[in-house]
Tab-separated table of C-alpha atoms and ligand atoms in Angstrom:
chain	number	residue	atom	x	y	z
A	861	UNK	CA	0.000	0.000	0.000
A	862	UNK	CA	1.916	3.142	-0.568
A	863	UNK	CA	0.677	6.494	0.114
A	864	UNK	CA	2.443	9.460	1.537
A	865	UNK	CA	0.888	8.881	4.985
A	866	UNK	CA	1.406	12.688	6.241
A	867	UNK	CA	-0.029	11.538	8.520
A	868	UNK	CA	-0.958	8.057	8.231
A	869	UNK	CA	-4.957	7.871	9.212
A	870	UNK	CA	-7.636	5.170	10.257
A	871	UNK	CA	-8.590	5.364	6.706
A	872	UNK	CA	-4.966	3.792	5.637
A	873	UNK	CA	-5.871	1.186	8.283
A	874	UNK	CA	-8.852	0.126	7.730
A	875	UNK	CA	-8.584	-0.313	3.961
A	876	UNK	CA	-4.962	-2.450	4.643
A	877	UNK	CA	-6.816	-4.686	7.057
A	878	UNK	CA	-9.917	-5.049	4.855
A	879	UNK	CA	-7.740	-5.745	1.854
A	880	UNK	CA	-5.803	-8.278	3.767
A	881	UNK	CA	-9.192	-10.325	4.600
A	882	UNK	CA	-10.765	-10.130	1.628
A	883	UNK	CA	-7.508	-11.057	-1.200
A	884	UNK	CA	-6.511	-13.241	1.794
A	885	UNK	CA	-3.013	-11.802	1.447
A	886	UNK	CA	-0.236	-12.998	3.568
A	887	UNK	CA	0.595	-9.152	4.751
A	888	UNK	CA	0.496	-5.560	3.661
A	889	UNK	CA	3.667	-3.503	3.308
A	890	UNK	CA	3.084	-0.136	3.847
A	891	UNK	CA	5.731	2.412	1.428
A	892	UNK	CA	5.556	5.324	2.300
A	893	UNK	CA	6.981	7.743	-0.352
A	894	UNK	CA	9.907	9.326	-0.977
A	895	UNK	CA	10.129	12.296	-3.054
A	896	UNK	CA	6.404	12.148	-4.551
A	897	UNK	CA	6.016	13.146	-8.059
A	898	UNK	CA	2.453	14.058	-8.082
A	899	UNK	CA	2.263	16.018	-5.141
A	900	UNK	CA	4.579	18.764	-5.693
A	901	UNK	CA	1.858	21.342	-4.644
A	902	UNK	CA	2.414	21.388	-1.236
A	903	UNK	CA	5.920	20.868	0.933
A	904	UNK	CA	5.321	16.679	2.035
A	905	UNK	CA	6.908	16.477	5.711
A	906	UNK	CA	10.175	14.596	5.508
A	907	UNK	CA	10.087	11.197	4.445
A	908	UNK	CA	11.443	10.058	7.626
A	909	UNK	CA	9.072	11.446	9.917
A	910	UNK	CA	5.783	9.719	7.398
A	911	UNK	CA	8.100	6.992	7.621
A	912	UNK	CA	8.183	6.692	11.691
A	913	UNK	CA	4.227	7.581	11.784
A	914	UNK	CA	3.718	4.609	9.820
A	915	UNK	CA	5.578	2.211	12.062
A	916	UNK	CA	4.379	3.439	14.968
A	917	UNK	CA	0.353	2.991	13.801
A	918	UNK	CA	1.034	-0.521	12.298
A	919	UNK	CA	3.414	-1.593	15.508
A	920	UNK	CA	0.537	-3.400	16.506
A	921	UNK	CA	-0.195	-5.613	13.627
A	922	UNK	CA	1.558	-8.432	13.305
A	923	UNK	CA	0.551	-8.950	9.519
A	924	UNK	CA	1.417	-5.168	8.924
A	925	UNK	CA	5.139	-4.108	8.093
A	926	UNK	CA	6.313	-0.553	6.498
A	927	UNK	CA	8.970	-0.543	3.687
A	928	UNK	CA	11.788	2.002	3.430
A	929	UNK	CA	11.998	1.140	-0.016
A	930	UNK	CA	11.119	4.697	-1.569
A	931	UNK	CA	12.137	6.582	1.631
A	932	UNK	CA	15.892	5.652	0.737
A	933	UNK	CA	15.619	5.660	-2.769
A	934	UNK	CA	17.188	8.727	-4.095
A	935	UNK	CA	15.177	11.028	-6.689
A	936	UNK	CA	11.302	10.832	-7.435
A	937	UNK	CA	9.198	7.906	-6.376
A	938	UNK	CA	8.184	5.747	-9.241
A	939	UNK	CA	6.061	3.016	-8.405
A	940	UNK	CA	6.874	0.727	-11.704
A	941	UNK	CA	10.256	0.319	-9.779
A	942	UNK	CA	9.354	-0.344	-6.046
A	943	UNK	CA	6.926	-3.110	-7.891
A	944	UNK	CA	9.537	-4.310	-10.247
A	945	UNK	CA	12.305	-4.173	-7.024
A	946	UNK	CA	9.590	-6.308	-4.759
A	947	UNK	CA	8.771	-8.713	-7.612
A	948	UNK	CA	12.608	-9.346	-7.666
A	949	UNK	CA	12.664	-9.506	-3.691
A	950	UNK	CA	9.796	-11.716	-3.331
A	951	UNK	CA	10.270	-13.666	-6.485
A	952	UNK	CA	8.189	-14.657	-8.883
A	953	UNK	CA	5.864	-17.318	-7.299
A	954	UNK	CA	4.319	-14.692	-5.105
A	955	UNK	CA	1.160	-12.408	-6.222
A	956	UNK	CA	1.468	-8.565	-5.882
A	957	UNK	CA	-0.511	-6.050	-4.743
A	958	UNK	CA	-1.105	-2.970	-5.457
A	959	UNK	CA	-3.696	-1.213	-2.568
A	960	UNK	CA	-5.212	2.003	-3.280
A	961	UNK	CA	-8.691	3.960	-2.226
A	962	UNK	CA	-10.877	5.097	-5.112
A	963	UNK	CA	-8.961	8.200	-6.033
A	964	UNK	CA	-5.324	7.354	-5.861
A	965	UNK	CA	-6.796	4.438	-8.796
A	966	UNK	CA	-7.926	7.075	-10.963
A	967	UNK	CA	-4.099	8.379	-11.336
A	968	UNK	CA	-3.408	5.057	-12.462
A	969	UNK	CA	-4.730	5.805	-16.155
A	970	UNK	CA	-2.110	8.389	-16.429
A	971	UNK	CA	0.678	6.795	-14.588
A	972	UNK	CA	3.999	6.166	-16.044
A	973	UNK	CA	4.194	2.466	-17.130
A	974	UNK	CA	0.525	1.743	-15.911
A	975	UNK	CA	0.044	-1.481	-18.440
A	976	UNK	CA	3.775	-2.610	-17.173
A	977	UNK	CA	2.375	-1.923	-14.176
A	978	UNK	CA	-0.505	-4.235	-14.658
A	979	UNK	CA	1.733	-7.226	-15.410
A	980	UNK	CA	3.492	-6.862	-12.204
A	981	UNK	CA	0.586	-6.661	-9.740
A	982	UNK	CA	-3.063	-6.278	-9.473
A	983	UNK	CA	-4.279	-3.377	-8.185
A	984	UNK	CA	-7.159	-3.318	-5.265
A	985	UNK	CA	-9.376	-0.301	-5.652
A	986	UNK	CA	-10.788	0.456	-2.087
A	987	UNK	CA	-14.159	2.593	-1.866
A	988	UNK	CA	-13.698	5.616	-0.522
A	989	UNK	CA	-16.217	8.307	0.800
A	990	UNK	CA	-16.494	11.372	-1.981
A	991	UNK	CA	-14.878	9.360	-4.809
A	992	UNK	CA	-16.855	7.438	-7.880
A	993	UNK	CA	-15.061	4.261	-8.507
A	994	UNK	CA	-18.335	2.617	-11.052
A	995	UNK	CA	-17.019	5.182	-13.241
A	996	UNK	CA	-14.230	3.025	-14.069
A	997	UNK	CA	-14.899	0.857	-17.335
A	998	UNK	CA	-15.343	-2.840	-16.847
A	999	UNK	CA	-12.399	-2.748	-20.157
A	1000	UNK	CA	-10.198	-0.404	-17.973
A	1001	UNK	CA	-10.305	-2.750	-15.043
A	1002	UNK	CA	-9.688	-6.001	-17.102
A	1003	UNK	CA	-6.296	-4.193	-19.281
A	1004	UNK	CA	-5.037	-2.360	-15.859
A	1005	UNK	CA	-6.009	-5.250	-13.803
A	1006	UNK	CA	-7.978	-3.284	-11.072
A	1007	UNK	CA	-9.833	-5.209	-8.369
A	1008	UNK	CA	-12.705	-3.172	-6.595
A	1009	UNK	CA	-13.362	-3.469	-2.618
A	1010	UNK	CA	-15.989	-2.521	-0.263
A	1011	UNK	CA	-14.423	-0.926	2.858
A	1012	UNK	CA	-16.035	0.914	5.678
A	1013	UNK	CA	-16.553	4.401	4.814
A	1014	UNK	CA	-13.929	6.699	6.670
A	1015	UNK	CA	-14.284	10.216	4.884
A	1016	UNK	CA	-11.050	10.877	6.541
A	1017	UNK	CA	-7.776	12.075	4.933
A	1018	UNK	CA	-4.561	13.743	5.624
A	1019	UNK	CA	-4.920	17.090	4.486
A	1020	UNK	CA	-8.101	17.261	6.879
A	1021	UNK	CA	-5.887	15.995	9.841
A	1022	UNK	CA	-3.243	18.671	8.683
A	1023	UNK	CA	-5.830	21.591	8.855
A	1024	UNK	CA	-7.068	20.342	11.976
A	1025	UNK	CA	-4.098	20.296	13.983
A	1026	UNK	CA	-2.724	23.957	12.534
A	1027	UNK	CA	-6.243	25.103	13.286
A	1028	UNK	CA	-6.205	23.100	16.951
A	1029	UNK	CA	-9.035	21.305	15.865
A	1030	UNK	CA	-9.623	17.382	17.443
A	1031	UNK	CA	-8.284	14.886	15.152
A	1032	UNK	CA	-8.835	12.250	18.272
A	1033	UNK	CA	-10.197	8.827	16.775
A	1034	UNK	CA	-9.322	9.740	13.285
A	1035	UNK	CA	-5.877	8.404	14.156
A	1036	UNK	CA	-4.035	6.315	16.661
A	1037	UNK	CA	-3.064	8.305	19.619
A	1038	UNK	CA	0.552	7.254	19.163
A	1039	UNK	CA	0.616	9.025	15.997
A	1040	UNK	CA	-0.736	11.543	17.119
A	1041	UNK	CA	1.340	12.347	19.896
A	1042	UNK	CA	4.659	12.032	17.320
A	1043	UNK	CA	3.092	14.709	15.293
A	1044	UNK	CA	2.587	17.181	19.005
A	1045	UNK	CA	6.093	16.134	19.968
A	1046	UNK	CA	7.997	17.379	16.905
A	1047	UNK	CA	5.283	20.149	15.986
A	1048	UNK	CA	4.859	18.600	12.304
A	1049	UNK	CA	1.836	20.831	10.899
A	1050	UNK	CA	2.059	24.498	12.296
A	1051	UNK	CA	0.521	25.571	9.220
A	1052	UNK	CA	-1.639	23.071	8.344
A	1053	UNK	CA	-2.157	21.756	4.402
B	862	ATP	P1	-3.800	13.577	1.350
B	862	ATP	O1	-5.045	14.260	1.817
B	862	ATP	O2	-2.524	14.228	1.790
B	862	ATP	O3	-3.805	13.219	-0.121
B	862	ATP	P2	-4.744	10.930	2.002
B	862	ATP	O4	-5.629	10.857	3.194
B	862	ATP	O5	-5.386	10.899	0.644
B	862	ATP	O6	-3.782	12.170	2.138
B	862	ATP	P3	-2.587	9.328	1.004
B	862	ATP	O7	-1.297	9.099	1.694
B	862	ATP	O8	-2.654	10.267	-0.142
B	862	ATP	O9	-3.682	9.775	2.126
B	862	ATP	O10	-3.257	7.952	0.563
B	862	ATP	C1	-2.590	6.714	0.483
B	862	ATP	C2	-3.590	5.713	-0.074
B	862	ATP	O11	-4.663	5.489	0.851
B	862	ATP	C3	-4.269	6.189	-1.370
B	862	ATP	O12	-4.418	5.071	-2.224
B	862	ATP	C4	-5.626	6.678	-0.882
B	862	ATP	O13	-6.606	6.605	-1.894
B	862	ATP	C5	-5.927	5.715	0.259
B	862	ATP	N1	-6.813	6.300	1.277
B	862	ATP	C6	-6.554	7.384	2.039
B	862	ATP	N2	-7.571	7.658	2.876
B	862	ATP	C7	-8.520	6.725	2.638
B	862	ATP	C8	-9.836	6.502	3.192
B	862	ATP	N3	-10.333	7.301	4.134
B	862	ATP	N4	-10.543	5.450	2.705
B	862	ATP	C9	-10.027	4.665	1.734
B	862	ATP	N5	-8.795	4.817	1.181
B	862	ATP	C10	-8.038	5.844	1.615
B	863	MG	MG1	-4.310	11.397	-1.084
């Protein structure tokens, strides 16, 4: 599952665990980012602070690891070569994953490499509160080999967790209290998204 997880959320959680039920997968790795291409809109917190949030909310899970695999990869994050670098680590009798919510799948179509993409993993295609995923042709999800899933509805993301906190605003129970406490600690969003 790779996001930029600034900060990892409930949301990230819930759709991992749900994903690892329902594909029956043997774990989720969570990679968080390095240097994101896409999101150049906005400063990203350093990678090794998203990095530490992420092992601190998945400490818990046994079936639930984070990868440093983009954080220490130098230059922009492409995710045609964490898949191709896991397929080599994991080798080639084991079936790879791609987990994403219902608008990180719409970037997909416009990725770089998205149909060499497709013959390295499948992608799972979580539901996600505010975002249309029957759009998606039944042809695009057969070429791109996109899985759907029904999770339960968290409409809550990181760029609402980053306003809240600049704006002192609860973000208690959107995620765990551990993370939570790492972001107070090293004052990580004093001016929110
Ligand atoms: P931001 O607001 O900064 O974009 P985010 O909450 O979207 O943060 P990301 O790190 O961008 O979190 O997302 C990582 C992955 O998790 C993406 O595939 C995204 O679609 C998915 N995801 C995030 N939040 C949810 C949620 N509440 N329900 C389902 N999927 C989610
Ligand atoms: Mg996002």
């Amino acid at each position: 599952m790779g996001g930029t997880f600034d900060p990892i959320h409930y949301g990230h959680l819930v759709t991992a665990e749900e994903a690892l039920v329902q594909f029956n997968l043997d774990r989720v790795v969570f990679m968080p980012t390095g240097v994101p291409v896409r999101k150049t809109h906005r400063t990203v917190t350093q990678a090794e602070h998203r990095y530490l949030m992420a092992v601190i909310a998945t400490a818990s899970n046994p079936d639930f690891e984070v990868s440093r695999m983009e954080v220490d990869r130098p230059g922009p994050t492409y995710t045609v070569d964490t898949m191709l670098e896991l397929r080599k680590g994991y080798g080639p009798e084991t079936d790879l994953y791609f987990i994403t919510g219902a608008d990180a799948v719409w970037d997909i179509l416009t990725w770089k490499d998205s149909e060499k993409l497709a013959g390295v993993c499948t992608f799972i295609a979580a539901t996600r509160p505010g975002y249309d995923l029957s759009k998606f042709s039944a042809e695009d999800a057969s070429r791109l080999h996109i899985e759907f899933m029904e999770v339960p509805a968290l409409a809550i993301s990181s760029t609402d967790i980053r306003c809240r906190i600049a704006e002192r605003r609860p973000v208690r129970y959107l995620l765990p209290e551990a993370v939570a406490t790492y972001i107070a600690k090293n004052d990580l969003y004093p001016g929110g998204a």
